[in-house]
Amino acid sequence: MKLKTYTTLALAAVALATVPAFAQVQISRDGRPERIFRPISGLNGKDIQFLQQAAIINIFEMKVGQLASEKSTNQFISEFGKEMITDHKMAWDELKTIAAAKDVNLPQDLPAELQHLLAHLENLSPGQFDMAFQNAQRNGHAMASEKFKSEIENGKDEDVKGYAVKNLPTVEMHYRMMLNKETMMGPTKMSHGD
């Protein structure tokens, strides 16, 4: 019986020794494969571009949300604006933390074309503002959704991709809210089948 056990152990040792190097997996101290234990870290150009685009998206949404909450006489648009401020402030704070850890400088101001758009919206009458705001939000969230999806597919750094994965559902929810003219909170809150 003892001989059989020793023979089995010896055969197992020989089998392990002859496994090609590429088939062996480094195991971390906690038992996970090394490639999972150490997620990919390090930015590629796509990651840096995404961080900068996400910064601009958040800054714009907070500013235009403030404008909507103050200027619009439409209850939905006013509530939507308040939700943009809340949601994009949280996303902005998270983005700044990631960028600081990766040593990436984020823009603090909007590019000229978005500054012009904000100025244009500010000068419209309330009725004109409401229509222009809704168009800008539909188009903006559709474009933002594509940028987030592109980072998920083409980015390298797991923290940056993780930000995109985490925040994409919110971007898509904002788009649906605008289409359905329903918010998550307040008087225009969407029905959840209650």
PDB file of N, CA, C and O in Angstrom, residues 150-182:
ATOM      1  N   SER A 150     -16.140  52.839 -25.860  1.00  0.00           N
ATOM      2  CA  SER A 150     -14.854  52.749 -26.537  1.00  0.00           C
ATOM      3  C   SER A 150     -13.721  52.530 -25.529  1.00  0.00           C
ATOM      4  O   SER A 150     -12.803  51.739 -25.769  1.00  0.00           O
ATOM      5  N   GLU A 151     -13.795  53.213 -24.382  1.00  0.00           N
ATOM      6  CA  GLU A 151     -12.771  53.002 -23.344  1.00  0.00           C
ATOM      7  C   GLU A 151     -12.823  51.573 -22.815  1.00  0.00           C
ATOM      8  O   GLU A 151     -11.788  50.946 -22.620  1.00  0.00           O
ATOM      9  N   ILE A 152     -14.026  51.067 -22.608  1.00  0.00           N
ATOM     10  CA  ILE A 152     -14.173  49.700 -22.094  1.00  0.00           C
ATOM     11  C   ILE A 152     -13.547  48.700 -23.063  1.00  0.00           C
ATOM     12  O   ILE A 152     -12.875  47.760 -22.656  1.00  0.00           O
ATOM     13  N   GLU A 153     -13.723  48.927 -24.360  1.00  0.00           N
ATOM     14  CA  GLU A 153     -13.212  48.002 -25.374  1.00  0.00           C
ATOM     15  C   GLU A 153     -11.731  48.206 -25.680  1.00  0.00           C
ATOM     16  O   GLU A 153     -11.016  47.240 -25.950  1.00  0.00           O
ATOM     17  N   ASN A 154     -11.254  49.462 -25.636  1.00  0.00           N
ATOM     18  CA  ASN A 154      -9.917  49.758 -26.140  1.00  0.00           C
ATOM     19  C   ASN A 154      -8.929  50.259 -25.105  1.00  0.00           C
ATOM     20  O   ASN A 154      -7.746  50.408 -25.411  1.00  0.00           O
ATOM     21  N   GLY A 155      -9.395  50.555 -23.903  1.00  0.00           N
ATOM     22  CA  GLY A 155      -8.492  51.045 -22.874  1.00  0.00           C
ATOM     23  C   GLY A 155      -7.595  49.935 -22.357  1.00  0.00           C
ATOM     24  O   GLY A 155      -7.830  48.750 -22.604  1.00  0.00           O
ATOM     25  N   LYS A 156      -6.579  50.325 -21.607  1.00  0.00           N
ATOM     26  CA  LYS A 156      -5.635  49.347 -21.061  1.00  0.00           C
ATOM     27  C   LYS A 156      -5.701  49.280 -19.541  1.00  0.00           C
ATOM     28  O   LYS A 156      -5.766  48.208 -18.965  1.00  0.00           O
ATOM     29  N   ASP A 157      -5.697  50.438 -18.900  1.00  0.00           N
ATOM     30  CA  ASP A 157      -5.606  50.492 -17.443  1.00  0.00           C
ATOM     31  C   ASP A 157      -6.925  50.067 -16.800  1.00  0.00           C
ATOM     32  O   ASP A 157      -7.991  50.598 -17.125  1.00  0.00           O
ATOM     33  N   GLU A 158      -6.841  49.100 -15.882  1.00  0.00           N
ATOM     34  CA  GLU A 158      -8.051  48.536 -15.278  1.00  0.00           C
ATOM     35  C   GLU A 158      -8.817  49.546 -14.427  1.00  0.00           C
ATOM     36  O   GLU A 158     -10.039  49.477 -14.343  1.00  0.00           O
ATOM     37  N   ASP A 159      -8.135  50.483 -13.793  1.00  0.00           N
ATOM     38  CA  ASP A 159      -8.832  51.488 -12.985  1.00  0.00           C
ATOM     39  C   ASP A 159      -9.640  52.430 -13.864  1.00  0.00           C
ATOM     40  O   ASP A 159     -10.771  52.791 -13.538  1.00  0.00           O
ATOM     41  N   VAL A 160      -9.050  52.842 -14.975  1.00  0.00           N
ATOM     42  CA  VAL A 160      -9.742  53.750 -15.889  1.00  0.00           C
ATOM     43  C   VAL A 160     -10.908  53.025 -16.559  1.00  0.00           C
ATOM     44  O   VAL A 160     -12.024  53.549 -16.645  1.00  0.00           O
ATOM     45  N   LYS A 161     -10.651  51.799 -17.010  1.00  0.00           N
ATOM     46  CA  LYS A 161     -11.740  51.007 -17.594  1.00  0.00           C
ATOM     47  C   LYS A 161     -12.838  50.745 -16.568  1.00  0.00           C
ATOM     48  O   LYS A 161     -14.027  50.770 -16.891  1.00  0.00           O
ATOM     49  N   GLY A 162     -12.428  50.512 -15.318  1.00  0.00           N
ATOM     50  CA  GLY A 162     -13.397  50.284 -14.252  1.00  0.00           C
ATOM     51  C   GLY A 162     -14.304  51.483 -14.041  1.00  0.00           C
ATOM     52  O   GLY A 162     -15.506  51.336 -13.790  1.00  0.00           O
ATOM     53  N   TYR A 163     -13.733  52.683 -14.157  1.00  0.00           N
ATOM     54  CA  TYR A 163     -14.538  53.908 -14.050  1.00  0.00           C
ATOM     55  C   TYR A 163     -15.584  53.937 -15.169  1.00  0.00           C
ATOM     56  O   TYR A 163     -16.746  54.266 -14.938  1.00  0.00           O
ATOM     57  N   ALA A 164     -15.155  53.595 -16.374  1.00  0.00           N
ATOM     58  CA  ALA A 164     -16.075  53.584 -17.514  1.00  0.00           C
ATOM     59  C   ALA A 164     -17.182  52.556 -17.320  1.00  0.00           C
ATOM     60  O   ALA A 164     -18.361  52.832 -17.564  1.00  0.00           O
ATOM     61  N   VAL A 165     -16.812  51.365 -16.859  1.00  0.00           N
ATOM     62  CA  VAL A 165     -17.800  50.304 -16.626  1.00  0.00           C
ATOM     63  C   VAL A 165     -18.809  50.741 -15.559  1.00  0.00           C
ATOM     64  O   VAL A 165     -20.017  50.558 -15.704  1.00  0.00           O
ATOM     65  N   LYS A 166     -18.308  51.331 -14.492  1.00  0.00           N
ATOM     66  CA  LYS A 166     -19.170  51.745 -13.384  1.00  0.00           C
ATOM     67  C   LYS A 166     -20.126  52.860 -13.774  1.00  0.00           C
ATOM     68  O   LYS A 166     -21.282  52.881 -13.358  1.00  0.00           O
ATOM     69  N   ASN A 167     -19.660  53.809 -14.589  1.00  0.00           N
ATOM     70  CA  ASN A 167     -20.452  55.005 -14.878  1.00  0.00           C
ATOM     71  C   ASN A 167     -21.255  54.947 -16.166  1.00  0.00           C
ATOM     72  O   ASN A 167     -22.155  55.769 -16.359  1.00  0.00           O
ATOM     73  N   LEU A 168     -20.967  53.983 -17.044  1.00  0.00           N
ATOM     74  CA  LEU A 168     -21.749  53.858 -18.277  1.00  0.00           C
ATOM     75  C   LEU A 168     -23.248  53.683 -18.014  1.00  0.00           C
ATOM     76  O   LEU A 168     -24.066  54.335 -18.673  1.00  0.00           O
ATOM     77  N   PRO A 169     -23.666  52.841 -17.063  1.00  0.00           N
ATOM     78  CA  PRO A 169     -25.112  52.705 -16.827  1.00  0.00           C
ATOM     79  C   PRO A 169     -25.791  54.020 -16.437  1.00  0.00           C
ATOM     80  O   PRO A 169     -26.936  54.270 -16.825  1.00  0.00           O
ATOM     81  N   THR A 170     -25.085  54.882 -15.720  1.00  0.00           N
ATOM     82  CA  THR A 170     -25.654  56.185 -15.347  1.00  0.00           C
ATOM     83  C   THR A 170     -25.812  57.067 -16.575  1.00  0.00           C
ATOM     84  O   THR A 170     -26.836  57.734 -16.738  1.00  0.00           O
ATOM     85  N   VAL A 171     -24.803  57.067 -17.444  1.00  0.00           N
ATOM     86  CA  VAL A 171     -24.889  57.847 -18.685  1.00  0.00           C
ATOM     87  C   VAL A 171     -26.090  57.380 -19.505  1.00  0.00           C
ATOM     88  O   VAL A 171     -26.874  58.196 -20.007  1.00  0.00           O
ATOM     89  N   GLU A 172     -26.260  56.069 -19.620  1.00  0.00           N
ATOM     90  CA  GLU A 172     -27.376  55.533 -20.401  1.00  0.00           C
ATOM     91  C   GLU A 172     -28.719  55.791 -19.721  1.00  0.00           C
ATOM     92  O   GLU A 172     -29.721  56.033 -20.394  1.00  0.00           O
ATOM     93  N   MET A 173     -28.733  55.776 -18.390  1.00  0.00           N
ATOM     94  CA  MET A 173     -29.955  56.100 -17.667  1.00  0.00           C
ATOM     95  C   MET A 173     -30.343  57.555 -17.913  1.00  0.00           C
ATOM     96  O   MET A 173     -31.515  57.874 -18.133  1.00  0.00           O
ATOM     97  N   HIS A 174     -29.375  58.470 -17.919  1.00  0.00           N
ATOM     98  CA  HIS A 174     -29.664  59.879 -18.193  1.00  0.00           C
ATOM     99  C   HIS A 174     -30.279  60.038 -19.584  1.00  0.00           C
ATOM    100  O   HIS A 174     -31.206  60.829 -19.775  1.00  0.00           O
ATOM    101  N   TYR A 175     -29.748  59.308 -20.540  1.00  0.00           N
ATOM    102  CA  TYR A 175     -30.289  59.365 -21.904  1.00  0.00           C
ATOM    103  C   TYR A 175     -31.751  58.904 -21.916  1.00  0.00           C
ATOM    104  O   TYR A 175     -32.609  59.560 -22.519  1.00  0.00           O
ATOM    105  N   ARG A 176     -32.026  57.789 -21.235  1.00  0.00           N
ATOM    106  CA  ARG A 176     -33.416  57.290 -21.180  1.00  0.00           C
ATOM    107  C   ARG A 176     -34.335  58.260 -20.443  1.00  0.00           C
ATOM    108  O   ARG A 176     -35.488  58.448 -20.832  1.00  0.00           O
ATOM    109  N   MET A 177     -33.825  58.871 -19.385  1.00  0.00           N
ATOM    110  CA  MET A 177     -34.620  59.852 -18.650  1.00  0.00           C
ATOM    111  C   MET A 177     -35.025  61.008 -19.566  1.00  0.00           C
ATOM    112  O   MET A 177     -36.173  61.471 -19.534  1.00  0.00           O
ATOM    113  N   MET A 178     -34.089  61.459 -20.381  1.00  0.00           N
ATOM    114  CA  MET A 178     -34.384  62.563 -21.292  1.00  0.00           C
ATOM    115  C   MET A 178     -35.410  62.135 -22.347  1.00  0.00           C
ATOM    116  O   MET A 178     -36.330  62.892 -22.661  1.00  0.00           O
ATOM    117  N   LEU A 179     -35.275  60.935 -22.867  1.00  0.00           N
ATOM    118  CA  LEU A 179     -36.241  60.459 -23.868  1.00  0.00           C
ATOM    119  C   LEU A 179     -37.634  60.303 -23.268  1.00  0.00           C
ATOM    120  O   LEU A 179     -38.634  60.662 -23.904  1.00  0.00           O
ATOM    121  N   ASN A 180     -37.709  59.772 -22.055  1.00  0.00           N
ATOM    122  CA  ASN A 180     -38.999  59.491 -21.417  1.00  0.00           C
ATOM    123  C   ASN A 180     -39.549  60.668 -20.633  1.00  0.00           C
ATOM    124  O   ASN A 180     -40.681  60.621 -20.154  1.00  0.00           O
ATOM    125  N   LYS A 181     -38.709  61.695 -20.468  1.00  0.00           N
ATOM    126  CA  LYS A 181     -39.076  62.885 -19.693  1.00  0.00           C
ATOM    127  C   LYS A 181     -39.493  62.510 -18.266  1.00  0.00           C
ATOM    128  O   LYS A 181     -40.498  62.977 -17.745  1.00  0.00           O
ATOM    129  N   GLU A 182     -38.695  61.641 -17.677  1.00  0.00           N
ATOM    130  CA  GLU A 182     -38.896  61.213 -16.294  1.00  0.00           C
ATOM    131  C   GLU A 182     -37.553  61.229 -15.584  1.00  0.00           C
ATOM    132  O   GLU A 182     -36.541  60.860 -16.168  1.00  0.00           O
TER     133      GLU A 182
END
